[in-house]
Coordinates of C-alpha atoms in Angstrom, one line a residue:
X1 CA -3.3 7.3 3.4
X2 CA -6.4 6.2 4.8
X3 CA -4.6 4.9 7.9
X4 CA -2.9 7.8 8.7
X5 CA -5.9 10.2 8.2
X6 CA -7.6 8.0 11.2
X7 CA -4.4 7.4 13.0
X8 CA -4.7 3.8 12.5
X9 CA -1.7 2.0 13.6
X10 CA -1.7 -1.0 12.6
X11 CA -2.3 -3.9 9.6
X12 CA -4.6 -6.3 9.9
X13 CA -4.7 -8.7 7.2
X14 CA -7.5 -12.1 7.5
X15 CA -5.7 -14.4 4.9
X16 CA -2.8 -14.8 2.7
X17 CA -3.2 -18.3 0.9
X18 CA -7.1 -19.1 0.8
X19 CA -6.5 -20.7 -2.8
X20 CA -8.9 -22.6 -4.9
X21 CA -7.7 -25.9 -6.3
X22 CA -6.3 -23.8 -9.6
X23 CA -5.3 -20.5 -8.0
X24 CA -3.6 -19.5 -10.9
X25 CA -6.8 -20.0 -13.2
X26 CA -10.2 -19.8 -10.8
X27 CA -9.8 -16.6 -8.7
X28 CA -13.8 -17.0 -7.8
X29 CA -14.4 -17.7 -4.2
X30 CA -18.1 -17.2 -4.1
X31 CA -19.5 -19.8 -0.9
X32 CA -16.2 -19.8 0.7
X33 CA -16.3 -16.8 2.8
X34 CA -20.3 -15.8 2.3
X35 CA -22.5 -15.8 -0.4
X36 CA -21.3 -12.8 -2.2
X37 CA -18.2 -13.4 -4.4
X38 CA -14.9 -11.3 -4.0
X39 CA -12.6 -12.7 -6.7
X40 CA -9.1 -12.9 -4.7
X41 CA -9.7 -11.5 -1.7
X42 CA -7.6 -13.5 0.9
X43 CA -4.9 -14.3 -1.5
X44 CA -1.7 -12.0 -1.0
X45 CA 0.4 -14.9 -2.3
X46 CA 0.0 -17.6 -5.1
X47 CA 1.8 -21.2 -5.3
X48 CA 5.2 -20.8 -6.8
X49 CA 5.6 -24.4 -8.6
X50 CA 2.9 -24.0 -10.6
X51 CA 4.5 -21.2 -12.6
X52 CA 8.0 -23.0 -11.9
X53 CA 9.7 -21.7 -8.8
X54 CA 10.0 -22.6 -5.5
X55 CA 8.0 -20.5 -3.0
X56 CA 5.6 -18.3 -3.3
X57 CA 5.0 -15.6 -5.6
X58 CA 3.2 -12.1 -5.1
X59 CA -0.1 -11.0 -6.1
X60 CA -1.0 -7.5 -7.0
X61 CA -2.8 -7.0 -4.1
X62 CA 0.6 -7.3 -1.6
X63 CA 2.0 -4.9 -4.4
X64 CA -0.7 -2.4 -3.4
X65 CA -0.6 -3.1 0.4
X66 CA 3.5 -2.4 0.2
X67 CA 2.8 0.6 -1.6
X68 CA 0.2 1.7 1.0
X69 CA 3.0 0.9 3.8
X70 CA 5.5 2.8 2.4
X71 CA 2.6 6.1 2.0
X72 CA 2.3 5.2 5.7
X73 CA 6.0 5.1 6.9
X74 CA 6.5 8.7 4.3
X75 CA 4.2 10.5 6.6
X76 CA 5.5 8.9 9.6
X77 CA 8.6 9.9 8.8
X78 CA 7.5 13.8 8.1
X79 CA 5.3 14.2 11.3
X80 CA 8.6 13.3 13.3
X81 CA 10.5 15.6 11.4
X82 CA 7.9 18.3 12.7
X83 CA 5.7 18.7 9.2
X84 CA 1.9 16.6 10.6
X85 CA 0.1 19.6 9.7
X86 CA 2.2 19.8 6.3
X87 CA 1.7 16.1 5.7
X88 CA -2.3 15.9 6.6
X89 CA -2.8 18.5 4.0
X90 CA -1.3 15.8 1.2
X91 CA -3.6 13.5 3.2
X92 CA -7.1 14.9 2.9
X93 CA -6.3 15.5 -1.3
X94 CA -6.7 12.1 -1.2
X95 CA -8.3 10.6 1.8
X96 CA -10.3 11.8 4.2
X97 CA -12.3 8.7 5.5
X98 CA -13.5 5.5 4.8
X99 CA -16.4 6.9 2.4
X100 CA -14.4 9.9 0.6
X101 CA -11.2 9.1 -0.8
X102 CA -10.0 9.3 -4.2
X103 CA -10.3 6.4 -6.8
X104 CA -7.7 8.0 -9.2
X105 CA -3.9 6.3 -9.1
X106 CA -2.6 9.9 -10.6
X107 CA -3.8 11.4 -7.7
X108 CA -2.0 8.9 -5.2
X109 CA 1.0 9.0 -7.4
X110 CA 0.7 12.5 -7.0
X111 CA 0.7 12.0 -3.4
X112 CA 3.2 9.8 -3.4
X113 CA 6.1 12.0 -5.3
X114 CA 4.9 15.2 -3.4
X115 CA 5.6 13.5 0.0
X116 CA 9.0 12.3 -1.0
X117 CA 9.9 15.6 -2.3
X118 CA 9.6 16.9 0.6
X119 CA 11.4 14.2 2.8
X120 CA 14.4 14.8 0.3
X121 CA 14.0 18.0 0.8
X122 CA 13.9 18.2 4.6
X123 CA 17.2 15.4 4.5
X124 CA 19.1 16.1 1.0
X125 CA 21.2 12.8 0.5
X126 CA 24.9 13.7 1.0
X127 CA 27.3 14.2 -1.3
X128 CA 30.2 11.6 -1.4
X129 CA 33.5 13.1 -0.7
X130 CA 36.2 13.4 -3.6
X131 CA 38.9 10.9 -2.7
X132 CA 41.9 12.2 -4.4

């Protein structure tokens, strides 16, 4: 939401794997990127084996970065369909700029449904013929 109420374009993301020796265990990364300590930050994705797959497995944090693409490509998709000023009301419920937006997940859930409401609305799925 934020990105779209400054018509940012764009995701910038510094680091996805800046684990500590026991990711899974010792979030802390307090020296590593200053003195201050901001458990998890830089880790989007964890060491699979560990917790006994292959790969690599999702934190919470690329959960809420999806989420906050998909709120992105939902207004996208309304402005092109001619509804911006529609859509930036939804918008400024929730946030306006970097030092006033809401901290309440009913409220972007609330977002959320209302803005695909109206996409359904504005492109019903069709119905499926009767083959007989």
């Amino acid at each position: 939401f934020l990105s779209q109420a400054l018509h940012f374009t764009g995701l910038l993301y510094w680091r996805v794997d800046m684990w500590s020796d026991n990711p899974w265990d010792q979030t802390n990364n307090q020296g590593k990127i200053s003195a201050n300590n901001y458990p998890g930050e830089g880790v989007l994705i964890y060491p699979g084996q560990p917790a006994g797959f292959e790969g690599v497995a999702p934190s919470i944090r690329l959960k809420w970065l999806r989420d906050g693409v998909d709120d992105y490509d939902y207004i996208q998709l309304l402005r092109q369909a001619g509804q911006a000023n529609w859509a930036d009301e939804v918008i400024r419920r929730v946030a306006k700029n970097f030092s006033d937006w809401t901290h309440d997940p009913k409220a972007l859930q609330a977002a959320r449904q209302e803005l695909g409401e109206k996409l359904n609305q504005l492109h019903p799925e069709p119905k499926p013929e009767n083959p007989q």
